[in-house]
Coordinates of N, CA and C in Angstrom, one line a residue:
M1 N 0.4 -7.2 -15.1 CA 0.8 -7.6 -16.0 C 0.6 -7.7 -17.1
R2 N 1.2 -7.8 -18.2 CA 1.4 -7.9 -19.6 C 1.4 -9.4 -20.2
K3 N 0.3 -9.2 -21.6 CA 0.5 -10.2 -22.4 C 1.6 -10.3 -22.9
V4 N 2.0 -11.7 -22.7 CA 3.3 -12.3 -23.8 C 2.6 -13.5 -24.8
N5 N 3.4 -13.7 -25.9 CA 3.1 -14.9 -26.9 C 4.0 -16.1 -26.0
G6 N 2.6 -17.3 -25.6 CA 2.9 -18.3 -25.5 C 3.1 -19.6 -26.6
P7 N 3.5 -20.9 -25.7 CA 3.6 -22.0 -27.1 C 2.4 -22.0 -27.9
E8 N 1.1 -21.6 -27.4 CA -0.3 -22.1 -28.2 C -0.8 -20.6 -28.5
N9 N -0.7 -20.1 -29.9 CA -1.0 -18.3 -30.2 C -2.4 -18.4 -29.9
R10 N -3.6 -19.4 -29.7 CA -4.6 -19.3 -29.5 C -5.2 -18.9 -28.0
R11 N -4.1 -19.0 -26.9 CA -4.5 -18.5 -25.4 C -3.5 -17.2 -25.2
D12 N -4.1 -16.7 -24.4 CA -4.0 -15.9 -23.8 C -2.6 -16.1 -22.3
Y13 N -1.8 -15.5 -22.7 CA -0.6 -15.6 -21.5 C -0.3 -14.4 -21.1
Y14 N 0.5 -14.8 -19.9 CA 0.7 -12.9 -19.0 C 1.5 -13.2 -18.0
V15 N 2.6 -12.3 -17.9 CA 3.7 -12.3 -16.9 C 3.6 -11.4 -15.8
A16 N 3.9 -11.6 -14.9 CA 3.5 -10.4 -13.9 C 5.4 -9.4 -14.0
H17 N 4.7 -8.1 -13.5 CA 5.7 -6.9 -13.9 C 6.7 -7.4 -12.5
P18 N 8.1 -7.7 -12.8 CA 8.7 -8.0 -12.0 C 9.0 -7.4 -10.2
D19 N 8.5 -5.7 -10.4 CA 8.0 -5.3 -8.9 C 7.0 -5.3 -8.6
L20 N 6.1 -6.4 -9.1 CA 4.4 -6.1 -8.6 C 4.5 -6.2 -6.9
F21 N 5.5 -6.7 -6.5 CA 4.9 -7.2 -4.6 C 5.3 -5.9 -4.5
L22 N 6.8 -5.3 -5.0 CA 6.7 -4.3 -4.1 C 6.1 -2.7 -4.6
N23 N 5.5 -2.7 -5.4 CA 4.2 -1.7 -6.0 C 3.5 -2.2 -5.0
N24 N 2.8 -2.8 -5.1 CA 1.7 -3.5 -4.1 C 2.1 -2.7 -2.7
F25 N 3.2 -3.2 -1.9 CA 3.8 -2.7 -0.9 C 3.6 -1.4 -0.3
K26 N 4.3 -0.6 -1.8 CA 4.5 1.0 -1.3 C 3.0 1.7 -1.7
F27 N 1.9 0.6 -2.1 CA 0.6 1.2 -2.5 C 0.5 1.2 -0.7
N28 N 0.6 0.1 0.1 CA 0.2 0.0 1.4 C 0.7 0.8 2.1
L29 N 2.0 1.3 1.8 CA 2.7 2.5 2.6 C 2.2 4.0 2.4
A30 N 1.5 4.2 1.2 CA 0.9 5.4 1.0 C -0.2 6.0 1.6
T31 N -1.2 4.1 1.8 CA -2.3 4.4 3.0 C -1.7 4.8 4.2
V32 N -0.6 3.9 4.5 CA 0.2 3.9 6.3 C 0.0 5.5 6.6
R33 N 0.9 6.4 5.5 CA 1.0 7.4 5.5 C 0.0 8.6 5.9
K34 N -1.1 8.2 4.8 CA -2.2 8.8 4.9 C -3.0 9.0 6.2
N35 N -3.2 7.4 6.8 CA -4.0 7.3 7.8 C -3.1 8.0 9.2
R36 N -2.0 8.2 8.9 CA -1.1 8.8 10.1 C -1.6 10.6 10.0
R37 N -1.7 11.0 8.7 CA -1.2 12.3 8.5 C -3.0 12.4 9.1
T38 N -3.9 11.8 9.0 CA -5.4 11.9 9.3 C -5.3 12.1 10.7
A39 N -4.7 11.1 11.4 CA -4.8 11.1 13.0 C -4.3 12.6 13.0
E40 N -3.1 12.9 12.8 CA -2.4 14.2 13.2 C -3.3 15.0 12.9
Q41 N -3.4 15.5 11.6 CA -5.1 16.4 11.7 C -5.5 16.4 12.7
F42 N -6.4 15.1 12.7 CA -7.7 15.4 13.9 C -6.9 15.9 15.2
L43 N -6.1 15.4 15.4 CA -5.2 15.5 16.7 C -5.0 16.9 16.9
R44 N -4.4 17.8 16.2 CA -4.4 19.2 16.0 C -5.5 20.0 16.5
E45 N -6.7 19.1 15.7 CA -8.1 20.1 15.9 C -8.4 20.4 17.0
M46 N -8.6 18.6 17.7 CA -9.4 18.5 18.6 C -8.5 19.5 19.6
E47 N -7.0 19.5 19.7 CA -6.2 20.0 21.0 C -6.3 21.1 20.7
A48 N -6.1 21.7 19.9 CA -6.8 23.2 19.8 C -8.4 23.7 19.7
S49 N -9.3 22.6 20.5 CA -10.4 23.2 20.6 C -10.1 23.4 22.1
G50 N -9.5 22.6 22.6 CA -9.6 22.7 24.1 C -10.6 21.9 25.4
D51 N -11.5 21.4 24.5 CA -12.9 21.2 24.9 C -12.3 19.9 25.7
P52 N -12.8 20.0 27.3 CA -12.4 18.5 28.0 C -13.2 17.2 27.1
A53 N -14.2 17.5 26.7 CA -15.1 16.4 26.4 C -14.3 15.2 25.4
H54 N -13.5 16.2 24.8 CA -12.6 15.5 23.8 C -11.6 14.5 24.0
Q55 N -11.2 14.6 25.3 CA -9.9 14.3 25.8 C -9.6 12.9 25.7
A56 N -11.0 11.6 25.4 CA -10.9 10.2 25.4 C -10.6 10.0 23.9
A57 N -11.4 10.9 23.0 CA -10.9 11.3 21.4 C -9.5 11.8 21.2
I58 N -8.9 12.2 21.9 CA -7.2 12.8 21.7 C -6.5 11.5 21.8
E59 N -6.5 10.8 22.8 CA -5.6 10.0 23.6 C -5.7 8.8 22.3
R60 N -6.7 8.8 21.9 CA -7.1 7.4 21.1 C -6.4 7.6 19.5
L61 N -6.6 9.3 19.0 CA -5.8 9.5 18.3 C -4.1 9.6 18.0
R62 N -3.8 9.9 19.6 CA -2.5 9.6 20.2 C -2.0 8.4 20.0
H63 N -3.3 7.0 20.1 CA -2.3 5.7 19.7 C -2.7 5.5 18.1
M64 N -3.6 6.1 17.4 CA -3.5 5.8 16.3 C -2.2 6.8 15.6
Q65 N -1.6 7.4 15.8 CA -1.1 8.4 15.1 C 0.2 7.5 15.6
A66 N 0.9 6.9 16.9 CA 1.9 6.4 17.4 C 2.0 4.8 16.2
F67 N 0.8 4.1 16.4 CA 1.1 3.1 15.6 C 1.3 3.4 14.1
Y68 N 0.6 4.5 13.5 CA 0.9 4.8 12.2 C 2.3 4.8 11.8
R69 N 2.5 6.0 13.0 CA 4.1 6.2 12.9 C 5.2 5.1 12.8
L70 N 4.9 4.2 13.4 CA 5.9 2.7 13.7 C 5.6 1.7 12.6
M71 N 3.8 1.7 12.1 CA 4.0 1.0 10.8 C 4.6 1.5 9.7
E72 N 4.9 2.9 9.6 CA 5.2 4.0 8.3 C 7.2 3.3 8.7
Q73 N 7.6 3.5 9.8 CA 8.9 3.2 9.9 C 8.8 1.7 9.7
F74 N 8.2 1.0 9.6 CA 8.6 -0.8 9.5 C 8.6 -0.9 7.7
Y75 N 7.7 -0.2 7.3 CA 7.4 0.0 6.0 C 8.5 0.4 5.2
E76 N 9.2 1.2 5.6 CA 10.4 1.9 5.2 C 11.4 1.0 4.8
N77 N 11.6 0.6 6.4 CA 12.7 -0.3 6.6 C 13.0 -1.3 5.9
F78 N 11.3 -2.1 5.5 CA 11.4 -3.5 4.8 C 11.8 -2.8 3.5
T79 N 11.1 -1.9 2.9 CA 11.4 -1.6 1.6 C 12.9 -1.5 1.4
K80 N 13.4 -1.0 2.1 CA 15.2 -0.8 1.9 C 15.9 -2.5 2.1
E81 N 15.2 -3.2 3.0 CA 16.0 -4.5 3.2 C 15.7 -5.0 2.2
W82 N 14.3 -5.0 1.7 CA 14.0 -5.9 0.2 C 14.7 -5.3 -1.1
E83 N 15.1 -4.1 -1.5 CA 15.7 -3.7 -2.4 C 17.4 -4.1 -2.3
R84 N 17.8 -4.2 -1.3 CA 19.2 -5.2 -0.9 C 19.1 -6.2 -1.4
V85 N 18.0 -7.0 -0.5 CA 18.4 -8.6 -1.4 C 18.1 -8.4 -2.8
R86 N 17.3 -7.8 -2.8 CA 16.5 -8.0 -4.9 C 17.9 -7.7 -5.2
A87 N 18.6 -6.4 -5.3 CA 20.2 -6.8 -5.9 C 20.8 -7.4 -5.8
Q88 N 20.6 -8.3 -4.5 CA 21.9 -9.7 -4.2 C 21.4 -10.6 -4.9
M89 N 20.1 -10.3 -4.9 CA 19.6 -12.0 -6.0 C 19.5 -11.7 -7.6
E90 N 19.6 -10.3 -8.0 CA 19.8 -10.0 -9.1 C 21.2 -10.2 -9.8
A91 N 22.0 -9.8 -9.0 CA 23.8 -10.2 -9.0 C 24.2 -11.7 -9.1
A92 N 23.5 -12.2 -8.2 CA 23.9 -14.1 -8.2 C 23.1 -14.2 -9.2
N93 N 22.0 -14.1 -9.9 CA 21.5 -14.3 -11.2 C 22.0 -14.2 -12.4
A94 N 22.6 -12.7 -12.3 CA 23.7 -12.4 -13.8 C 25.0 -12.9 -13.6
S95 N 25.4 -13.5 -12.5 CA 26.7 -14.1 -12.4 C 26.9 -15.5 -13.1
V96 N 25.2 -16.0 -12.6 CA 25.1 -17.4 -13.4 C 24.5 -17.5 -14.7
N97 N 24.1 -16.3 -15.5 CA 24.2 -16.0 -16.8 C 25.2 -15.8 -17.3

């Protein structure tokens, strides 16, 4: 958000950055990546231990890893699609103006 001038100078007016939603989405993608890396790190450590008592935790970590890999692909694909749609919208808006 940034402050802008409005019709009444005694009031504060704000406008959202055009990439506000995409930036928030990318922040969420970074969290998804961090969670995937965390699952992979613990999975490697538990598998390397060879302790059979860790088997249930290893299975849960494999599920976590698969979940966040899929979520990461979704976010990446959505980001590409949004950038394509946004470019079309901007081109259409430029042709009107």
